[in-house]
Short mmCIF file of C-alpha atoms in Angstrom, two decimals:
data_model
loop_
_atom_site.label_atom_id
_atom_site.label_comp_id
_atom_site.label_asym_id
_atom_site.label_seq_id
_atom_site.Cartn_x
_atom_site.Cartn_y
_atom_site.Cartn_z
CA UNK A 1 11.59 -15.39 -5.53
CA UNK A 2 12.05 -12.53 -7.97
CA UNK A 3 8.54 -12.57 -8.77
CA UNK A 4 7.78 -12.28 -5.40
CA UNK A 5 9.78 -9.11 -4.89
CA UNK A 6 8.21 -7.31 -8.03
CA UNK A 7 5.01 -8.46 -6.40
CA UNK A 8 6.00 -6.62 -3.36
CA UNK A 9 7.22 -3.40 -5.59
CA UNK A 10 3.99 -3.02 -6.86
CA UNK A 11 1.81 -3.22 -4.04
CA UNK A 12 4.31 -0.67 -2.30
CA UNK A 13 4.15 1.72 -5.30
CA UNK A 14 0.46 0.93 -5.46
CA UNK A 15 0.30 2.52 -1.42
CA UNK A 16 2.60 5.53 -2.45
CA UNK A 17 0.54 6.30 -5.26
CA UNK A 18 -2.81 6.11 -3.39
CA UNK A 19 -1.26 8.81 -0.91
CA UNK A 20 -3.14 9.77 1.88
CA UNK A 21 -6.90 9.56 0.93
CA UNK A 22 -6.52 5.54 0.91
CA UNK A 23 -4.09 5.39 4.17
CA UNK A 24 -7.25 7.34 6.10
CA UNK A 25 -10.08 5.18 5.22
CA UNK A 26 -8.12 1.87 5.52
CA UNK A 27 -5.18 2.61 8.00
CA UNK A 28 -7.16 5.28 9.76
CA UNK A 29 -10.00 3.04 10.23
CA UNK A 30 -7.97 -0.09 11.50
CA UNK A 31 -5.96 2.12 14.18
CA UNK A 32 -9.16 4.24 14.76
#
């Protein structure tokens, strides 16, 4: 269970890290 919430940390600090640049070619692309 814990593991699974530091999993979740990191892939969320992973996102806030990447900033915008990643959100527009992945997020932008999926909701266009």
């Amino acid at each position: 269970m814990f593991a699974l919430i530091g999993f979740a940390a990191v892939v969320v600090g992973l996102a806030v890290l990447a900033g915008p640049p990643y959100r527009q070619t992945w997020y932008g692309r999926w909701h266009g």
